[in-house]
Amino acid sequence: MTVERLPHSLPRRLPVRTLRDRLPVRSFRGRLPVRQVLCLLPLALVAVVAVQHRAVLAAGFGHLASAKWPWLLAATAATCMTWVAASVTRQGALVQRLPRRRLLATQFAAGAANHLLPTGLGASAVNLRFMTVCGVPLARSSSALALYLLAESVARVGLLLALLIVFPDALRLGELLPEGAVGPLLLAVGGAVLVAVAVLLLVRRVRAAVFAFLRTALGEARSVHTRPARALALWGGSFSFPLFQAAGLAAVGQALGLPVHPLHIAVAYLAATVAVALVPTPGGIGSVEAALIVALVAAGGPAAQATAVVLAYRIITVWLPLLPGALTLGALVRLKVI
C-alpha cells in the first residue's frame, strides 16, 4: 500500500492570523457590539425620559429643598426596603434557591427597567432572564413570575379593602373618577373579559397553551406552599412591598406638611396604584402622578400641597434611583448575570 504525500507547495500548518482571516468575521466580532449596545441602552433611555420630564424634575427637586430632611430620610429608607421586599417575594415564588446578592441587585435593576418600559414588562423581562441564567426552566420561571404578580395584586387589593373597612371616611371615592365614568369603565372591563374568554374557548392552540401553563403554575404554587419558609417569604414580601411604598408617601407628606393623616395617605396611595395598574405607560410615569394627586385631594389634602408631595415622592422613588439602577442593569448584562 502506498501513502500519498501532500505536495511540498502546501504548508503543513496555517498561521493563526491566516486562519482567523479566512473565517467569517461575524464569528469573532458578531456578539460584542450587541452586548455593548444592551449595556448602553438603559443609559440612553434614562437620558430620553429625563429630557421629556425635565419640568417635573425641576419642580420635584424644588419641593425637596423646602422639606424636612428627617422625614425624607425615612422615605428613602422605605424605598430601599421595597427592593428587599421584592427580593423576598421573588424567592418565595420559586422553590429553587436563588443567589441572594444577585437577586437583590437584579431587583434594583428591574426597578429601573420598569420605569423605562411599559409597566411590569421591564421588571418581568429582567427577572425571567435572571432565573433562566440561574438554570430555572422557562415553564417554572414563568409560573414563578405569575405567582409573584398574583400574590402582589392580592396583597395590594386586600390591604386597600382592609384599610377602607377600618377607615371608611379616609377617601371620598366619588372624586377619584369623573361623573358618569363608572358605567363606561365597567363596560370596557366586561368587554375585555368577554373577548378573552371567547378567544380562550374558540382557539384551540391558545386554550391548550393556557391550560398547560395553568397546570405548571398550579403545580409550582402547590410546591411553594408545602414549604413554610417559601410561603412566608411569598406572602410576607407581597404585603410588605405596598406597605413600604405607602409608608414612603406618608413620610414625604409629613416632610412637606400635608394636612392628611398618614394612614389616610396610605389608603390614597393604594387606591391610586390599583386604579392605574392596567395603564400601559412606562413605570406609570404621568398616570401614577395624576392618580396620586387626585387620591390625595380626595383624602382631604389641598391640591397644591398634594401636587408637591407627589412630585417629591416620585423624585425619591423613581428619579434618584433611575441612573444607578440603569448602571446596575448594564453591569448585570455585561457580567452575564441577566
Short mmCIF file of C-alpha atoms in Angstrom, two decimals:
data_model
loop_
_atom_site.label_atom_id
_atom_site.label_comp_id
_atom_site.label_asym_id
_atom_site.label_seq_id
_atom_site.Cartn_x
_atom_site.Cartn_y
_atom_site.Cartn_z
CA MET A 1 0.00 0.00 0.00
CA THR A 2 1.38 3.38 -0.95
CA VAL A 3 0.85 6.56 1.02
CA GLU A 4 0.23 9.66 -1.00
CA ARG A 5 2.22 12.63 0.13
CA LEU A 6 1.00 16.17 0.15
CA PRO A 7 2.64 18.47 -2.34
CA HIS A 8 5.53 20.43 -0.91
CA SER A 9 3.86 23.65 -2.02
CA LEU A 10 1.14 23.32 0.66
CA PRO A 11 2.17 24.45 4.16
CA ARG A 12 1.70 21.89 6.90
CA ARG A 13 0.26 24.46 9.35
CA LEU A 14 -1.66 27.58 8.65
CA PRO A 15 -0.63 30.62 10.67
CA VAL A 16 -3.18 31.68 13.30
CA ARG A 17 -3.65 35.06 11.65
CA THR A 18 -4.28 33.43 8.25
CA LEU A 19 -6.84 31.04 9.76
CA ARG A 20 -8.66 33.84 11.52
CA ASP A 21 -8.73 35.92 8.34
CA ARG A 22 -10.26 33.07 6.34
CA LEU A 23 -13.11 32.52 8.83
CA PRO A 24 -16.24 34.71 8.74
CA VAL A 25 -15.77 37.97 10.56
CA ARG A 26 -19.08 37.50 12.41
CA SER A 27 -17.72 34.50 14.33
CA PHE A 28 -15.23 36.78 16.12
CA ARG A 29 -16.98 40.10 16.21
CA GLY A 30 -20.71 39.50 15.87
CA ARG A 31 -21.63 39.24 19.53
CA LEU A 32 -19.58 42.03 21.05
CA PRO A 33 -21.43 45.06 19.65
CA VAL A 34 -24.84 43.61 20.61
CA ARG A 35 -23.86 43.19 24.25
CA GLN A 36 -22.27 46.64 24.32
CA VAL A 37 -25.45 48.16 22.90
CA LEU A 38 -27.53 46.37 25.52
CA CYS A 39 -25.25 47.76 28.23
CA LEU A 40 -25.58 51.34 26.97
CA LEU A 41 -29.28 51.21 26.05
CA PRO A 42 -30.57 51.79 29.64
CA LEU A 43 -28.46 54.94 29.96
CA ALA A 44 -29.78 56.26 26.66
CA LEU A 45 -33.36 55.60 27.77
CA VAL A 46 -32.72 57.38 31.08
CA ALA A 47 -31.50 60.44 29.19
CA VAL A 48 -34.55 60.43 26.91
CA VAL A 49 -37.02 60.08 29.80
CA ALA A 50 -35.24 62.75 31.84
CA VAL A 51 -35.37 65.24 28.97
CA GLN A 52 -39.06 64.52 28.40
CA HIS A 53 -39.88 65.14 32.08
CA ARG A 54 -37.37 67.89 32.87
CA ALA A 55 -40.11 70.23 34.13
CA VAL A 56 -41.32 67.60 36.60
CA LEU A 57 -37.76 67.01 37.76
CA ALA A 58 -37.15 70.70 38.36
CA ALA A 59 -40.40 71.11 40.30
CA GLY A 60 -39.78 67.96 42.37
CA PHE A 61 -36.25 68.98 43.41
CA GLY A 62 -37.57 72.43 44.27
CA HIS A 63 -40.10 70.93 46.69
CA LEU A 64 -37.46 68.68 48.24
CA ALA A 65 -35.34 71.74 49.08
CA SER A 66 -38.03 73.03 51.47
CA ALA A 67 -38.91 69.67 53.05
CA LYS A 68 -37.99 68.32 56.49
CA TRP A 69 -34.94 66.12 55.97
CA PRO A 70 -35.58 63.50 58.71
CA TRP A 71 -38.86 62.56 57.03
CA LEU A 72 -37.14 62.48 53.64
CA LEU A 73 -34.57 60.06 55.05
CA ALA A 74 -37.42 57.90 56.32
CA ALA A 75 -38.97 57.94 52.84
CA THR A 76 -35.63 56.97 51.31
CA ALA A 77 -35.25 54.09 53.78
CA ALA A 78 -38.77 52.86 52.96
CA THR A 79 -37.91 52.98 49.26
CA CYS A 80 -34.78 50.89 49.81
CA MET A 81 -36.83 48.35 51.73
CA THR A 82 -39.11 47.87 48.73
CA TRP A 83 -36.22 46.22 46.85
CA VAL A 84 -35.62 43.89 49.79
CA ALA A 85 -39.33 43.03 49.90
CA ALA A 86 -39.35 42.36 46.16
CA SER A 87 -36.34 40.05 46.52
CA VAL A 88 -38.01 38.11 49.33
CA THR A 89 -41.21 37.75 47.31
CA ARG A 90 -39.34 36.61 44.18
CA GLN A 91 -37.57 33.92 46.17
CA GLY A 92 -40.80 32.89 47.87
CA ALA A 93 -42.46 32.32 44.49
CA LEU A 94 -39.81 29.76 43.46
CA VAL A 95 -38.77 26.53 45.14
CA GLN A 96 -35.24 26.64 43.74
CA ARG A 97 -32.85 28.78 45.77
CA LEU A 98 -31.51 31.88 44.02
CA PRO A 99 -28.23 33.68 44.84
CA ARG A 100 -29.24 36.39 47.33
CA ARG A 101 -26.89 39.18 46.36
CA ARG A 102 -27.52 38.78 42.67
CA LEU A 103 -31.26 38.58 43.35
CA LEU A 104 -31.20 41.87 45.27
CA ALA A 105 -29.10 43.57 42.57
CA THR A 106 -31.50 42.25 39.94
CA GLN A 107 -34.49 43.78 41.75
CA PHE A 108 -32.72 47.14 41.88
CA ALA A 109 -32.00 46.91 38.16
CA ALA A 110 -35.52 45.67 37.44
CA GLY A 111 -36.92 48.79 39.07
CA ALA A 112 -35.06 50.94 36.55
CA ALA A 113 -36.21 48.72 33.67
CA ASN A 114 -39.76 49.01 34.93
CA HIS A 115 -39.63 52.80 34.67
CA LEU A 116 -38.19 52.70 31.16
CA LEU A 117 -40.60 50.17 29.64
CA PRO A 118 -44.38 49.72 29.90
CA THR A 119 -45.47 48.93 33.44
CA GLY A 120 -44.47 45.47 34.58
CA LEU A 121 -42.78 44.41 31.34
CA GLY A 122 -39.32 45.68 32.22
CA ALA A 123 -39.14 44.00 35.63
CA SER A 124 -40.70 40.80 34.30
CA ALA A 125 -38.21 40.54 31.43
CA VAL A 126 -35.23 41.15 33.74
CA ASN A 127 -36.40 38.57 36.28
CA LEU A 128 -37.20 35.97 33.64
CA ARG A 129 -33.73 36.35 32.18
CA PHE A 130 -32.16 36.18 35.66
CA MET A 131 -33.97 32.94 36.52
CA THR A 132 -33.02 31.46 33.14
CA VAL A 133 -29.35 32.22 33.75
CA CYS A 134 -29.71 30.60 37.19
CA GLY A 135 -30.82 27.38 35.48
CA VAL A 136 -34.57 27.60 36.09
CA PRO A 137 -36.61 26.15 33.18
CA LEU A 138 -38.77 28.63 31.30
CA ALA A 139 -42.03 26.97 32.38
CA ARG A 140 -41.12 27.17 36.06
CA SER A 141 -39.76 30.71 35.84
CA SER A 142 -42.92 31.87 34.06
CA SER A 143 -45.02 30.19 36.74
CA ALA A 144 -42.99 31.86 39.48
CA LEU A 145 -43.46 35.23 37.77
CA ALA A 146 -47.22 34.70 37.51
CA LEU A 147 -47.39 33.64 41.17
CA TYR A 148 -45.45 36.74 42.19
CA LEU A 149 -47.77 39.05 40.26
CA LEU A 150 -50.86 37.32 41.64
CA ALA A 151 -49.65 37.45 45.25
CA GLU A 152 -48.64 41.11 44.95
CA SER A 153 -52.01 42.05 43.42
CA VAL A 154 -53.98 40.13 46.06
CA ALA A 155 -51.95 41.74 48.84
CA ARG A 156 -52.38 45.26 47.44
CA VAL A 157 -56.13 44.95 46.92
CA GLY A 158 -56.54 43.16 50.27
CA LEU A 159 -54.71 45.94 52.12
CA LEU A 160 -56.84 48.57 50.39
CA LEU A 161 -60.10 46.83 51.32
CA ALA A 162 -58.96 46.28 54.92
CA LEU A 163 -57.99 49.93 55.36
CA LEU A 164 -61.24 51.12 53.78
CA ILE A 165 -63.17 48.96 56.25
CA VAL A 166 -61.23 50.37 59.20
CA PHE A 167 -61.21 53.94 57.87
CA PRO A 168 -64.36 54.27 55.75
CA ASP A 169 -64.09 58.07 55.64
CA ALA A 170 -60.44 58.13 54.59
CA LEU A 171 -61.23 58.55 50.92
CA ARG A 172 -64.10 60.08 49.02
CA LEU A 173 -64.17 57.52 46.23
CA GLY A 174 -66.58 59.56 44.13
CA GLU A 175 -63.83 62.09 43.46
CA LEU A 176 -61.43 59.53 42.02
CA LEU A 177 -63.45 59.14 38.80
CA PRO A 178 -65.24 61.79 36.76
CA GLU A 179 -69.02 61.82 36.93
CA GLY A 180 -70.53 59.27 34.57
CA ALA A 181 -67.26 57.43 34.03
CA VAL A 182 -68.12 54.35 36.12
CA GLY A 183 -70.53 52.89 33.57
CA PRO A 184 -68.21 53.08 30.53
CA LEU A 185 -65.32 51.77 32.63
CA LEU A 186 -67.31 48.71 33.72
CA LEU A 187 -68.44 48.12 30.14
CA ALA A 188 -64.86 48.28 28.89
CA VAL A 189 -63.65 45.83 31.54
CA GLY A 190 -66.57 43.48 30.84
CA GLY A 191 -65.92 43.61 27.10
CA ALA A 192 -62.26 42.81 27.58
CA VAL A 193 -63.14 39.82 29.76
CA LEU A 194 -65.65 38.53 27.21
CA VAL A 195 -63.13 38.83 24.37
CA ALA A 196 -60.53 36.95 26.38
CA VAL A 197 -62.99 34.17 27.22
CA ALA A 198 -64.11 33.89 23.59
CA VAL A 199 -60.52 33.59 22.35
CA LEU A 200 -59.80 31.00 25.02
CA LEU A 201 -62.80 28.89 24.05
CA LEU A 202 -62.58 29.18 20.27
CA VAL A 203 -58.85 29.00 19.55
CA ARG A 204 -57.57 25.50 20.33
CA ARG A 205 -53.87 26.36 20.42
CA VAL A 206 -54.44 29.24 22.80
CA ARG A 207 -56.61 27.04 25.01
CA ALA A 208 -54.01 24.27 25.09
CA ALA A 209 -51.19 26.70 25.89
CA VAL A 210 -53.20 28.38 28.65
CA PHE A 211 -54.23 25.09 30.25
CA ALA A 212 -50.66 23.77 30.10
CA PHE A 213 -49.38 26.93 31.74
CA LEU A 214 -52.07 26.75 34.42
CA ARG A 215 -51.14 23.16 35.24
CA THR A 216 -47.50 24.12 35.62
CA ALA A 217 -48.35 27.23 37.62
CA LEU A 218 -50.68 25.37 39.98
CA GLY A 219 -48.06 22.68 40.50
CA GLU A 220 -45.41 25.28 41.29
CA ALA A 221 -47.76 27.14 43.65
CA ARG A 222 -48.56 23.87 45.44
CA SER A 223 -44.86 23.09 45.83
CA VAL A 224 -44.16 26.57 47.20
CA HIS A 225 -46.95 26.37 49.78
CA THR A 226 -45.79 22.97 51.04
CA ARG A 227 -42.64 24.75 52.27
CA PRO A 228 -43.49 27.14 55.15
CA ALA A 229 -40.37 29.26 54.58
CA ARG A 230 -41.26 29.85 50.92
CA ALA A 231 -44.91 30.59 51.67
CA LEU A 232 -43.94 33.05 54.42
CA ALA A 233 -41.49 34.77 52.09
CA LEU A 234 -44.05 34.95 49.29
CA TRP A 235 -46.90 36.46 51.28
CA GLY A 236 -44.79 38.41 53.75
CA GLY A 237 -42.93 40.11 50.93
CA SER A 238 -46.15 40.68 48.97
CA PHE A 239 -47.77 42.54 51.85
CA SER A 240 -44.58 44.37 52.83
CA PHE A 241 -43.92 45.77 49.34
CA PRO A 242 -47.03 48.05 49.06
CA LEU A 243 -46.78 48.91 52.77
CA PHE A 244 -43.25 50.25 52.31
CA GLN A 245 -44.38 52.18 49.24
CA ALA A 246 -47.30 53.72 51.13
CA ALA A 247 -45.04 54.48 54.10
CA GLY A 248 -42.68 56.37 51.78
CA LEU A 249 -45.52 58.56 50.50
CA ALA A 250 -46.76 59.17 54.04
CA ALA A 251 -43.24 60.20 55.11
CA VAL A 252 -42.99 62.68 52.23
CA GLY A 253 -46.41 64.02 53.23
CA GLN A 254 -45.12 64.64 56.74
CA ALA A 255 -41.96 66.24 55.35
CA LEU A 256 -43.99 68.78 53.37
CA GLY A 257 -46.70 69.33 56.00
CA LEU A 258 -49.61 67.75 54.13
CA PRO A 259 -52.66 68.00 56.46
CA VAL A 260 -53.77 64.39 55.93
CA HIS A 261 -53.44 61.52 58.40
CA PRO A 262 -50.61 59.12 57.40
CA LEU A 263 -52.99 56.14 57.31
CA HIS A 264 -55.33 58.07 55.03
CA ILE A 265 -52.34 58.79 52.78
CA ALA A 266 -51.68 55.04 52.69
CA VAL A 267 -55.30 54.45 51.63
CA ALA A 268 -54.95 57.08 48.91
CA TYR A 269 -51.75 55.51 47.65
CA LEU A 270 -53.20 52.00 47.45
CA ALA A 271 -56.36 53.25 45.72
CA ALA A 272 -54.36 55.22 43.15
CA THR A 273 -51.96 52.39 42.33
CA VAL A 274 -54.79 49.88 41.98
CA ALA A 275 -56.59 52.30 39.64
CA VAL A 276 -53.59 52.72 37.31
CA ALA A 277 -52.39 49.11 37.39
CA LEU A 278 -53.66 48.46 33.86
CA VAL A 279 -52.38 51.69 32.28
CA PRO A 280 -49.59 50.70 29.84
CA THR A 281 -47.24 53.64 30.44
CA PRO A 282 -43.52 53.31 31.25
CA GLY A 283 -43.38 52.80 35.01
CA GLY A 284 -46.67 54.62 35.34
CA ILE A 285 -44.83 57.90 34.66
CA GLY A 286 -47.53 60.52 34.23
CA SER A 287 -50.50 58.31 35.08
CA VAL A 288 -49.29 57.50 38.59
CA GLU A 289 -48.60 61.15 39.40
CA ALA A 290 -52.07 62.18 38.25
CA ALA A 291 -53.80 59.37 40.13
CA LEU A 292 -51.85 60.08 43.33
CA ILE A 293 -52.68 63.78 43.22
CA VAL A 294 -56.38 63.05 42.72
CA ALA A 295 -56.33 60.46 45.51
CA LEU A 296 -54.60 62.80 47.98
CA VAL A 297 -57.09 65.55 47.16
CA ALA A 298 -59.91 63.05 47.70
CA ALA A 299 -58.33 62.24 51.08
CA GLY A 300 -58.64 65.89 52.10
CA GLY A 301 -55.35 67.44 51.04
CA PRO A 302 -55.09 70.81 49.28
CA ALA A 303 -54.36 70.44 45.58
CA ALA A 304 -51.14 72.49 45.65
CA GLN A 305 -49.67 70.58 48.58
CA ALA A 306 -50.80 67.23 47.15
CA THR A 307 -49.01 68.03 43.90
CA ALA A 308 -45.82 68.99 45.76
CA VAL A 309 -45.92 65.77 47.81
CA VAL A 310 -46.40 63.57 44.75
CA LEU A 311 -43.62 65.24 42.77
CA ALA A 312 -41.20 64.97 45.70
CA TYR A 313 -42.20 61.36 46.30
CA ARG A 314 -41.59 60.42 42.68
CA ILE A 315 -38.17 62.08 42.78
CA ILE A 316 -37.18 59.81 45.68
CA THR A 317 -38.73 56.60 44.36
CA VAL A 318 -38.19 56.97 40.60
CA TRP A 319 -35.73 59.60 39.50
CA LEU A 320 -32.96 59.31 42.11
CA PRO A 321 -32.60 55.50 41.74
CA LEU A 322 -33.07 55.59 37.96
CA LEU A 323 -29.48 56.31 36.91
CA PRO A 324 -27.84 53.92 39.45
CA GLY A 325 -30.42 51.30 38.50
CA ALA A 326 -29.63 51.71 34.81
CA LEU A 327 -25.90 51.40 35.53
CA THR A 328 -26.58 48.27 37.57
CA LEU A 329 -28.68 46.88 34.74
CA GLY A 330 -25.88 47.47 32.24
CA ALA A 331 -23.34 45.87 34.59
CA LEU A 332 -25.52 42.79 35.09
CA VAL A 333 -25.87 42.43 31.33
CA ARG A 334 -22.12 42.80 30.85
CA LEU A 335 -21.38 40.23 33.60
CA LYS A 336 -23.97 37.87 32.07
CA VAL A 337 -25.99 37.75 35.29
CA ILE A 338 -29.05 38.50 33.14
#
